[in-house]
PDB file of C-alpha atoms in Angstrom:
ATOM      1  CA  MET A  13      13.942  32.063  -4.726  1.00  0.00           C
ATOM      2  CA  ALA A  14      11.875  29.002  -5.610  1.00  0.00           C
ATOM      3  CA  THR A  15       8.119  29.224  -5.222  1.00  0.00           C
ATOM      4  CA  VAL A  16       6.225  26.729  -3.098  1.00  0.00           C
ATOM      5  CA  PRO A  17       3.542  24.919  -5.137  1.00  0.00           C
ATOM      6  CA  GLU A  18       0.006  25.179  -3.821  1.00  0.00           C
ATOM      7  CA  PHE A  19      -1.418  21.853  -2.696  1.00  0.00           C
ATOM      8  CA  GLU A  20      -4.990  21.503  -3.970  1.00  0.00           C
ATOM      9  CA  PHE A  21      -6.742  19.599  -1.188  1.00  0.00           C
ATOM     10  CA  GLY A  22     -10.113  18.847  -2.782  1.00  0.00           C
ATOM     11  CA  ARG A  23      -8.790  18.163  -6.261  1.00  0.00           C
ATOM     12  CA  THR A  24      -6.195  15.764  -4.862  1.00  0.00           C
ATOM     13  CA  LEU A  25      -8.905  13.778  -3.043  1.00  0.00           C
ATOM     14  CA  LEU A  26     -10.873  13.524  -6.278  1.00  0.00           C
ATOM     15  CA  ARG A  27      -7.725  12.588  -8.169  1.00  0.00           C
ATOM     16  CA  ALA A  28      -6.997   9.741  -5.726  1.00  0.00           C
ATOM     17  CA  GLY A  29     -10.476   8.333  -6.312  1.00  0.00           C
ATOM     18  CA  GLY A  30     -10.137   8.766 -10.059  1.00  0.00           C
ATOM     19  CA  MET A  31      -6.770   7.031 -10.139  1.00  0.00           C
ATOM     20  CA  TRP A  32      -8.222   4.103  -8.182  1.00  0.00           C
ATOM     21  CA  ARG A  33     -11.213   3.809 -10.511  1.00  0.00           C
ATOM     22  CA  ARG A  34      -9.223   4.095 -13.747  1.00  0.00           C
ATOM     23  CA  ASN A  35      -6.521   1.639 -12.705  1.00  0.00           C
ATOM     24  CA  LEU A  36      -8.604  -0.946 -10.844  1.00  0.00           C
ATOM     25  CA  LEU A  37      -8.797  -3.432 -13.731  1.00  0.00           C
ATOM     26  CA  LYS A  38      -5.427  -2.891 -15.425  1.00  0.00           C
ATOM     27  CA  LEU A  39      -3.140  -2.377 -12.457  1.00  0.00           C
ATOM     28  CA  GLY A  40      -5.413  -4.475 -10.238  1.00  0.00           C
ATOM     29  CA  ALA A  41      -4.591  -7.434 -12.470  1.00  0.00           C
ATOM     30  CA  CYS A  42      -0.896  -6.623 -12.063  1.00  0.00           C
ATOM     31  CA  ILE A  43      -1.288  -6.519  -8.269  1.00  0.00           C
ATOM     32  CA  LEU A  44      -3.183  -9.832  -8.314  1.00  0.00           C
ATOM     33  CA  ALA A  45      -0.385 -11.460 -10.311  1.00  0.00           C
ATOM     34  CA  ILE A  46       2.154 -10.217  -7.748  1.00  0.00           C
ATOM     35  CA  SER A  47      -0.091 -11.439  -4.908  1.00  0.00           C
ATOM     36  CA  VAL A  48      -0.408 -14.911  -6.442  1.00  0.00           C
ATOM     37  CA  ILE A  49       3.379 -15.205  -6.675  1.00  0.00           C
ATOM     38  CA  GLY A  50       3.609 -14.079  -3.045  1.00  0.00           C
ATOM     39  CA  LEU A  51       1.013 -16.656  -1.938  1.00  0.00           C
ATOM     40  CA  ILE A  52       2.904 -19.441  -3.689  1.00  0.00           C
ATOM     41  CA  VAL A  53       6.178 -18.463  -2.028  1.00  0.00           C
ATOM     42  CA  GLN A  54       4.398 -18.071   1.314  1.00  0.00           C
ATOM     43  CA  GLY A  55       2.936 -21.568   0.982  1.00  0.00           C
ATOM     44  CA  LEU A  56       6.353 -22.997   0.228  1.00  0.00           C
ATOM     45  CA  LEU A  57       7.789 -21.273   3.315  1.00  0.00           C
ATOM     46  CA  LEU A  58       5.009 -22.671   5.515  1.00  0.00           C
ATOM     47  CA  LEU A  59       5.535 -26.158   4.120  1.00  0.00           C
ATOM     48  CA  ALA A  60       9.253 -25.889   4.785  1.00  0.00           C
ATOM     49  CA  ALA A  61       8.588 -24.782   8.372  1.00  0.00           C
ATOM     50  CA  GLY A  62       5.925 -27.459   9.029  1.00  0.00           C
ATOM     51  CA  GLY A  63       7.517 -30.726   8.145  1.00  0.00           C
ATOM     52  CA  GLY A  64       4.683 -32.842   9.576  1.00  0.00           C
ATOM     53  CA  ALA A  65       5.042 -34.559  12.945  1.00  0.00           C
ATOM     54  CA  ILE A  66       8.312 -33.604  14.621  1.00  0.00           C
ATOM     55  CA  PRO A  67      10.056 -36.151  16.885  1.00  0.00           C
ATOM     56  CA  THR A  68      11.573 -34.847  20.115  1.00  0.00           C
ATOM     57  CA  ALA A  69      15.115 -35.434  18.893  1.00  0.00           C
ATOM     58  CA  GLU A  70      14.494 -33.150  15.914  1.00  0.00           C
ATOM     59  CA  ARG A  71      12.863 -30.308  17.841  1.00  0.00           C
ATOM     60  CA  GLU A  72      15.868 -27.981  17.606  1.00  0.00           C
ATOM     61  CA  PRO A  73      16.170 -28.167  13.791  1.00  0.00           C
ATOM     62  CA  ALA A  74      12.401 -27.610  13.570  1.00  0.00           C
ATOM     63  CA  ILE A  75      12.672 -24.424  15.642  1.00  0.00           C
ATOM     64  CA  ALA A  76      15.424 -23.236  13.320  1.00  0.00           C
ATOM     65  CA  ALA A  77      13.193 -23.996  10.326  1.00  0.00           C
ATOM     66  CA  VAL A  78      10.322 -22.001  11.836  1.00  0.00           C
ATOM     67  CA  ALA A  79      12.641 -19.075  12.596  1.00  0.00           C
ATOM     68  CA  ALA A  80      14.008 -19.173   9.048  1.00  0.00           C
ATOM     69  CA  ALA A  81      10.462 -19.260   7.675  1.00  0.00           C
ATOM     70  CA  GLY A  82       9.541 -16.262   9.852  1.00  0.00           C
ATOM     71  CA  ILE A  83      12.472 -14.278   8.507  1.00  0.00           C
ATOM     72  CA  GLY A  84      11.466 -15.360   5.026  1.00  0.00           C
ATOM     73  CA  MET A  85       7.931 -14.062   5.626  1.00  0.00           C
ATOM     74  CA  ILE A  86       9.277 -10.650   6.657  1.00  0.00           C
ATOM     75  CA  ILE A  87      11.482 -10.487   3.569  1.00  0.00           C
ATOM     76  CA  LEU A  88       8.540 -11.609   1.419  1.00  0.00           C
ATOM     77  CA  GLY A  89       6.367  -8.873   2.945  1.00  0.00           C
ATOM     78  CA  LEU A  90       9.015  -6.263   2.165  1.00  0.00           C
ATOM     79  CA  ILE A  91       9.343  -7.473  -1.414  1.00  0.00           C
ATOM     80  CA  SER A  92       5.560  -7.469  -1.918  1.00  0.00           C
ATOM     81  CA  ALA A  93       5.262  -3.970  -0.444  1.00  0.00           C
ATOM     82  CA  SER A  94       8.086  -2.789  -2.722  1.00  0.00           C
ATOM     83  CA  LEU A  95       6.438  -4.208  -5.837  1.00  0.00           C
ATOM     84  CA  LEU A  96       3.065  -2.713  -4.933  1.00  0.00           C
ATOM     85  CA  SER A  97       4.551   0.707  -4.143  1.00  0.00           C
ATOM     86  CA  ALA A  98       6.232   0.685  -7.557  1.00  0.00           C
ATOM     87  CA  VAL A  99       2.914  -0.142  -9.256  1.00  0.00           C
ATOM     88  CA  ASN A 100       1.261   2.869  -7.617  1.00  0.00           C
ATOM     89  CA  ALA A 101       4.269   5.065  -8.411  1.00  0.00           C
ATOM     90  CA  TYR A 102       3.914   3.974 -12.036  1.00  0.00           C
ATOM     91  CA  ALA A 103       0.247   5.022 -11.906  1.00  0.00           C
ATOM     92  CA  ALA A 104       1.416   8.452 -10.729  1.00  0.00           C
ATOM     93  CA  GLU A 105       3.910   8.608 -13.580  1.00  0.00           C
ATOM     94  CA  ALA A 106       1.177   7.824 -16.130  1.00  0.00           C
ATOM     95  CA  GLU A 107      -1.081  10.464 -14.537  1.00  0.00           C
ATOM     96  CA  VAL A 108       1.617  13.145 -14.774  1.00  0.00           C
ATOM     97  CA  LYS A 109       2.264  12.333 -18.445  1.00  0.00           C
ATOM     98  CA  GLY A 110      -1.442  12.152 -19.280  1.00  0.00           C
ATOM     99  CA  GLU A 111      -1.100   8.553 -20.407  1.00  0.00           C
ATOM    100  CA  LYS A 112      -3.162   5.466 -19.622  1.00  0.00           C
ATOM    101  CA  ALA A 113      -1.576   2.968 -17.264  1.00  0.00           C
ATOM    102  CA  THR A 114      -1.259  -0.574 -18.591  1.00  0.00           C
ATOM    103  CA  PHE A 115      -0.719  -4.023 -17.101  1.00  0.00           C
ATOM    104  CA  ALA A 116       2.576  -4.386 -18.977  1.00  0.00           C
ATOM    105  CA  GLY A 117       3.756  -0.975 -17.788  1.00  0.00           C
ATOM    106  CA  GLY A 118       2.917  -1.725 -14.163  1.00  0.00           C
ATOM    107  CA  TRP A 119       4.579  -5.137 -14.333  1.00  0.00           C
ATOM    108  CA  LYS A 120       7.752  -3.711 -15.852  1.00  0.00           C
ATOM    109  CA  ALA A 121       7.876  -0.798 -13.403  1.00  0.00           C
ATOM    110  CA  SER A 122       7.402  -3.041 -10.360  1.00  0.00           C
ATOM    111  CA  TRP A 123      10.154  -5.541 -11.154  1.00  0.00           C
ATOM    112  CA  GLY A 124      12.447  -2.999 -12.814  1.00  0.00           C
ATOM    113  CA  ASN A 125      12.508  -0.847  -9.669  1.00  0.00           C
ATOM    114  CA  LEU A 126      12.459  -3.654  -7.109  1.00  0.00           C
ATOM    115  CA  LEU A 127      15.868  -3.038  -5.521  1.00  0.00           C
ATOM    116  CA  PRO A 128      15.553   0.731  -4.903  1.00  0.00           C
ATOM    117  CA  GLN A 129      11.932   0.336  -3.805  1.00  0.00           C
ATOM    118  CA  LEU A 130      13.013  -2.479  -1.485  1.00  0.00           C
ATOM    119  CA  GLY A 131      15.627  -0.217   0.062  1.00  0.00           C
ATOM    120  CA  ILE A 132      13.044   2.519   0.610  1.00  0.00           C
ATOM    121  CA  GLN A 133      10.499   0.129   2.122  1.00  0.00           C
ATOM    122  CA  ALA A 134      13.081  -1.454   4.434  1.00  0.00           C
ATOM    123  CA  LEU A 135      14.131   1.926   5.835  1.00  0.00           C
ATOM    124  CA  LEU A 136      10.539   3.161   6.190  1.00  0.00           C
ATOM    125  CA  TRP A 137       9.391  -0.077   7.861  1.00  0.00           C
ATOM    126  CA  LEU A 138      12.285   0.182  10.323  1.00  0.00           C
ATOM    127  CA  MET A 139      11.421   3.784  11.181  1.00  0.00           C
ATOM    128  CA  LEU A 140       7.733   2.908  11.584  1.00  0.00           C
ATOM    129  CA  LEU A 141       8.640   0.002  13.853  1.00  0.00           C
ATOM    130  CA  VAL A 142      10.654   2.296  16.109  1.00  0.00           C
ATOM    131  CA  ILE A 143       7.750   4.787  16.207  1.00  0.00           C
ATOM    132  CA  TYR A 144       5.275   1.994  17.014  1.00  0.00           C
ATOM    133  CA  LEU A 145       7.407   0.610  19.851  1.00  0.00           C
ATOM    134  CA  ALA A 146       7.814   4.103  21.303  1.00  0.00           C
ATOM    135  CA  CYS A 147       4.035   4.705  21.155  1.00  0.00           C
ATOM    136  CA  ALA A 148       3.280   1.259  22.638  1.00  0.00           C
ATOM    137  CA  LEU A 149       5.197   2.194  25.775  1.00  0.00           C
ATOM    138  CA  LEU A 150       2.643   4.939  26.492  1.00  0.00           C
ATOM    139  CA  GLY A 151      -0.326   2.617  26.966  1.00  0.00           C
ATOM    140  CA  ARG A 152      -2.803   0.804  24.759  1.00  0.00           C
ATOM    141  CA  ILE A 153      -5.478   3.396  23.867  1.00  0.00           C
ATOM    142  CA  PHE A 154      -3.305   6.501  24.051  1.00  0.00           C
ATOM    143  CA  GLY A 155      -0.475   4.665  22.299  1.00  0.00           C
ATOM    144  CA  ILE A 156      -2.729   3.647  19.392  1.00  0.00           C
ATOM    145  CA  LEU A 157      -4.053   7.190  18.961  1.00  0.00           C
ATOM    146  CA  LEU A 158      -0.564   8.613  19.158  1.00  0.00           C
ATOM    147  CA  PHE A 159       0.696   6.087  16.614  1.00  0.00           C
ATOM    148  CA  LEU A 160      -2.102   6.979  14.172  1.00  0.00           C
ATOM    149  CA  GLY A 161      -1.136  10.638  14.419  1.00  0.00           C
ATOM    150  CA  ALA A 162       2.557   9.813  14.130  1.00  0.00           C
ATOM    151  CA  ALA A 163       1.889   7.562  11.117  1.00  0.00           C
ATOM    152  CA  THR A 164       0.063  10.436   9.397  1.00  0.00           C
ATOM    153  CA  VAL A 165       2.984  12.772  10.046  1.00  0.00           C
ATOM    154  CA  PHE A 166       5.245  10.005   8.747  1.00  0.00           C
ATOM    155  CA  ALA A 167       3.243   9.918   5.501  1.00  0.00           C
ATOM    156  CA  VAL A 168       3.528  13.701   5.164  1.00  0.00           C
ATOM    157  CA  PHE A 169       7.315  13.499   5.228  1.00  0.00           C
ATOM    158  CA  PHE A 170       8.008  10.188   3.505  1.00  0.00           C
ATOM    159  CA  GLY A 171       4.891   9.380   1.470  1.00  0.00           C
ATOM    160  CA  LEU A 172       6.335  10.691  -1.798  1.00  0.00           C
ATOM    161  CA  ALA A 173       9.558   8.652  -1.660  1.00  0.00           C
ATOM    162  CA  ALA A 174       8.338   5.771  -3.855  1.00  0.00           C
ATOM    163  CA  SER A 175       7.007   8.089  -6.570  1.00  0.00           C
ATOM    164  CA  ILE A 176      10.139  10.246  -6.517  1.00  0.00           C
ATOM    165  CA  GLN A 177      12.357   7.179  -6.906  1.00  0.00           C
ATOM    166  CA  LEU A 178      10.470   5.844  -9.899  1.00  0.00           C
ATOM    167  CA  ASN A 179       9.596   9.120 -11.620  1.00  0.00           C
ATOM    168  CA  GLU A 180      12.724  11.147 -10.878  1.00  0.00           C
ATOM    169  CA  ARG A 181      15.094   8.157 -11.104  1.00  0.00           C
ATOM    170  CA  ARG A 182      16.648   8.908  -7.732  1.00  0.00           C
ATOM    171  CA  GLY A 183      18.424   6.597  -5.309  1.00  0.00           C
ATOM    172  CA  VAL A 184      17.098   5.281  -2.012  1.00  0.00           C
ATOM    173  CA  PHE A 185      18.420   7.968   0.333  1.00  0.00           C
ATOM    174  CA  ALA A 186      17.912  10.787  -2.176  1.00  0.00           C
ATOM    175  CA  SER A 187      14.270   9.764  -2.691  1.00  0.00           C
ATOM    176  CA  ILE A 188      13.576   9.711   1.041  1.00  0.00           C
ATOM    177  CA  GLY A 189      15.354  13.023   1.612  1.00  0.00           C
ATOM    178  CA  GLU A 190      13.613  14.736  -1.283  1.00  0.00           C
ATOM    179  CA  SER A 191      10.240  13.431  -0.127  1.00  0.00           C
ATOM    180  CA  VAL A 192      10.814  15.418   3.055  1.00  0.00           C
ATOM    181  CA  LYS A 193      11.809  18.507   1.080  1.00  0.00           C
ATOM    182  CA  ALA A 194       8.946  18.249  -1.431  1.00  0.00           C
ATOM    183  CA  GLY A 195       6.320  18.890   1.239  1.00  0.00           C
ATOM    184  CA  GLU A 196       7.766  22.212   2.402  1.00  0.00           C
ATOM    185  CA  GLY A 197       5.107  24.882   2.677  1.00  0.00           C
ATOM    186  CA  ASN A 198       2.282  22.330   2.523  1.00  0.00           C
ATOM    187  CA  ARG A 199       2.794  20.306   5.702  1.00  0.00           C
ATOM    188  CA  TRP A 200      -0.587  21.023   7.301  1.00  0.00           C
ATOM    189  CA  ALA A 201      -2.476  20.628   4.029  1.00  0.00           C
ATOM    190  CA  LEU A 202      -0.758  17.293   3.426  1.00  0.00           C
ATOM    191  CA  PHE A 203      -1.436  16.202   7.008  1.00  0.00           C
ATOM    192  CA  GLY A 204      -5.145  16.918   6.646  1.00  0.00           C
ATOM    193  CA  TYR A 205      -5.231  15.288   3.229  1.00  0.00           C
ATOM    194  CA  TYR A 206      -3.564  12.052   4.359  1.00  0.00           C
ATOM    195  CA  LEU A 207      -5.671  11.850   7.512  1.00  0.00           C
ATOM    196  CA  LEU A 208      -8.963  12.353   5.657  1.00  0.00           C
ATOM    197  CA  ALA A 209      -8.045  10.288   2.585  1.00  0.00           C
ATOM    198  CA  TYR A 210      -6.882   7.266   4.565  1.00  0.00           C
ATOM    199  CA  LEU A 211      -9.965   7.513   6.807  1.00  0.00           C
ATOM    200  CA  ILE A 212     -12.266   7.563   3.764  1.00  0.00           C
ATOM    201  CA  ALA A 213     -10.403   4.682   2.112  1.00  0.00           C
ATOM    202  CA  VAL A 214     -10.410   2.481   5.219  1.00  0.00           C
ATOM    203  CA  ILE A 215     -14.089   3.133   5.976  1.00  0.00           C
ATOM    204  CA  ALA A 216     -15.081   2.487   2.346  1.00  0.00           C
ATOM    205  CA  LEU A 217     -13.104  -0.748   2.243  1.00  0.00           C
ATOM    206  CA  LEU A 218     -14.507  -1.941   5.577  1.00  0.00           C
ATOM    207  CA  VAL A 219     -18.110  -1.126   4.661  1.00  0.00           C
ATOM    208  CA  SER A 220     -17.848  -2.829   1.271  1.00  0.00           C
ATOM    209  CA  TYR A 221     -16.084  -5.777   2.915  1.00  0.00           C
ATOM    210  CA  PHE A 222     -18.845  -6.343   5.463  1.00  0.00           C
ATOM    211  CA  LEU A 223     -21.562  -5.902   2.845  1.00  0.00           C
ATOM    212  CA  LEU A 224     -19.919  -8.493   0.642  1.00  0.00           C
ATOM    213  CA  ILE A 225     -19.427 -10.835   3.601  1.00  0.00           C
ATOM    214  CA  MET A 226     -23.133 -10.539   4.397  1.00  0.00           C
ATOM    215  CA  LEU A 227     -23.929 -11.552   0.822  1.00  0.00           C
ATOM    216  CA  LEU A 228     -21.456 -14.364   1.223  1.00  0.00           C
ATOM    217  CA  ALA A 229     -23.223 -15.570   4.369  1.00  0.00           C
ATOM    218  CA  ILE A 230     -26.627 -15.394   2.682  1.00  0.00           C
ATOM    219  CA  ALA A 231     -25.324 -17.324  -0.305  1.00  0.00           C
ATOM    220  CA  ALA A 232     -23.943 -19.970   2.038  1.00  0.00           C
ATOM    221  CA  GLY A 233     -27.459 -20.472   3.436  1.00  0.00           C
ATOM    222  CA  THR A 234     -26.817 -19.185   6.938  1.00  0.00           C
ATOM    223  CA  SER A 235     -27.231 -15.928   8.867  1.00  0.00           C
ATOM    224  CA  SER A 236     -23.821 -16.302  10.529  1.00  0.00           C
ATOM    225  CA  LEU A 237     -20.416 -15.975   8.965  1.00  0.00           C
ATOM    226  CA  ALA A 238     -19.566 -19.619   9.640  1.00  0.00           C
ATOM    227  CA  LEU A 239     -21.049 -22.535   7.753  1.00  0.00           C
ATOM    228  CA  PRO A 240     -22.999 -24.910  10.062  1.00  0.00           C
ATOM    229  CA  THR A 241     -21.875 -28.512   9.720  1.00  0.00           C
ATOM    230  CA  GLY A 242     -25.272 -29.690   8.550  1.00  0.00           C
ATOM    231  CA  GLN A 243     -25.439 -27.145   5.731  1.00  0.00           C
ATOM    232  CA  ALA A 244     -21.855 -27.332   4.535  1.00  0.00           C
ATOM    233  CA  ALA A 245     -22.617 -29.561   1.576  1.00  0.00           C
ATOM    234  CA  ASP A 246     -25.464 -27.340   0.354  1.00  0.00           C
ATOM    235  CA  GLY A 247     -23.766 -23.995   1.023  1.00  0.00           C
ATOM    236  CA  ILE A 248     -20.178 -24.611   0.007  1.00  0.00           C
ATOM    237  CA  LEU A 249     -20.632 -23.990  -3.736  1.00  0.00           C
ATOM    238  CA  PRO A 250     -22.299 -20.544  -3.494  1.00  0.00           C
ATOM    239  CA  PHE A 251     -19.866 -19.776  -0.652  1.00  0.00           C
ATOM    240  CA  LEU A 252     -16.882 -20.421  -2.921  1.00  0.00           C
ATOM    241  CA  LEU A 253     -18.479 -18.706  -5.916  1.00  0.00           C
ATOM    242  CA  LEU A 254     -18.732 -15.485  -3.892  1.00  0.00           C
ATOM    243  CA  PHE A 255     -15.646 -15.853  -1.698  1.00  0.00           C
ATOM    244  CA  ILE A 256     -13.182 -16.114  -4.597  1.00  0.00           C
ATOM    245  CA  PRO A 257     -14.348 -12.893  -6.352  1.00  0.00           C
ATOM    246  CA  ILE A 258     -14.449 -11.076  -2.993  1.00  0.00           C
ATOM    247  CA  TYR A 259     -10.914 -12.177  -2.197  1.00  0.00           C
ATOM    248  CA  LEU A 260      -9.660 -11.193  -5.644  1.00  0.00           C
ATOM    249  CA  PHE A 261     -11.428  -7.817  -5.495  1.00  0.00           C
ATOM    250  CA  PHE A 262      -9.952  -6.804  -2.146  1.00  0.00           C
ATOM    251  CA  SER A 263      -6.520  -8.163  -3.038  1.00  0.00           C
ATOM    252  CA  ALA A 264      -6.456  -5.603  -5.857  1.00  0.00           C
ATOM    253  CA  ALA A 265      -8.710  -2.826  -4.522  1.00  0.00           C
ATOM    254  CA  ALA A 266      -7.083  -2.299  -1.119  1.00  0.00           C
ATOM    255  CA  PRO A 267      -3.454  -1.802  -2.283  1.00  0.00           C
ATOM    256  CA  LEU A 268      -4.632   0.469  -5.099  1.00  0.00           C
ATOM    257  CA  ALA A 269      -6.886   2.508  -2.813  1.00  0.00           C
ATOM    258  CA  LEU A 270      -4.204   3.027  -0.173  1.00  0.00           C
ATOM    259  CA  GLY A 271      -1.402   3.487  -2.710  1.00  0.00           C
ATOM    260  CA  SER A 272      -3.288   6.043  -4.791  1.00  0.00           C
ATOM    261  CA  ILE A 273      -3.354   8.430  -1.816  1.00  0.00           C
ATOM    262  CA  PRO A 274       0.376   9.324  -1.737  1.00  0.00           C
ATOM    263  CA  ALA A 275       0.600   8.839  -5.518  1.00  0.00           C
ATOM    264  CA  SER A 276      -2.101  11.477  -6.118  1.00  0.00           C
ATOM    265  CA  ALA A 277      -0.355  13.843  -3.695  1.00  0.00           C
ATOM    266  CA  TYR A 278       2.800  13.492  -5.787  1.00  0.00           C
ATOM    267  CA  VAL A 279       0.834  14.162  -8.994  1.00  0.00           C
ATOM    268  CA  SER A 280      -0.801  17.285  -7.540  1.00  0.00           C
ATOM    269  CA  LEU A 281       2.485  18.766  -6.379  1.00  0.00           C
ATOM    270  CA  ARG A 282       4.191  17.850  -9.637  1.00  0.00           C
ATOM    271  CA  LYS A 283       1.444  19.357 -11.817  1.00  0.00           C
ATOM    272  CA  ASN A 284       1.513  22.585  -9.824  1.00  0.00           C
ATOM    273  CA  ARG A 285       5.149  23.200 -10.550  1.00  0.00           C
ATOM    274  CA  ASN A 286       5.023  23.292 -14.342  1.00  0.00           C
ATOM    275  CA  GLU A 287       6.480  19.835 -14.901  1.00  0.00           C
ATOM    276  CA  GLN A 288       9.594  20.548 -12.870  1.00  0.00           C
ATOM    277  CA  ALA A 289      10.964  17.603 -10.932  1.00  0.00           C
ATOM    278  CA  VAL A 290       9.824  17.377  -7.336  1.00  0.00           C
ATOM    279  CA  SER A 291      13.435  17.068  -6.239  1.00  0.00           C
ATOM    280  CA  ARG A 292      14.420  20.377  -7.903  1.00  0.00           C
ATOM    281  CA  ILE A 293      11.575  22.731  -7.013  1.00  0.00           C
ATOM    282  CA  PHE A 294      13.009  23.943  -3.714  1.00  0.00           C
ATOM    283  CA  GLU A 295      16.576  24.396  -4.873  1.00  0.00           C
TER     284      GLU A 295
END
């Protein structure tokens, strides 16, 4: 009979923070490169949907262009999420092996696993959408609270799928199924871990965001977040000098912070089973 690995709650929280700190520059640069490509494609989609002034006779083709651009945005979001999930799964792989993650390794892992990661993300997004719509029917406040709880349970069951796919070289359905199986015996510990870790990450990101925005406002020469018309010429340079680094920092920090949470859970469970594959421990 297979033994259930003990999930180390506190150590996993510390590991998530450590993974974020160690990989912020190297994998953060990889995430920024992916984000830049996404922004370029997004801009092209918006340009294709815009088309300038639209005469009445051409309104129907314009609506079709906007609809096509909307579908393109959804596909682009799925691709970006797939690439980012692979980067964090690669960070987990490096952590398990005791190696240092590199930009080249993250880049190769993200594009080399795009199709299976895309399949996983598409299925998970669809399931989350169904859960959200079901919760929305129960009212605004109660529905939001219920969805947050349901999303945490969702992470408990499916949060390891991306890491299992990349590290165990499993297919889309096998990775999702084995993510469910890998949490057996640790459901409540994982639930508490995800709930607390995501809460800490979101609060930390929000606090640092508002602090940086306050510095941005001060640098722009105004106490509000918007530049007054009369001060735009004087404040625009320090505004841009701070805005660009802030944007770049959060573009890298947020995906790494949120992605390191399930990745560190995978590492903890993997390390507690003497290097056996996650997918084999319960057989």
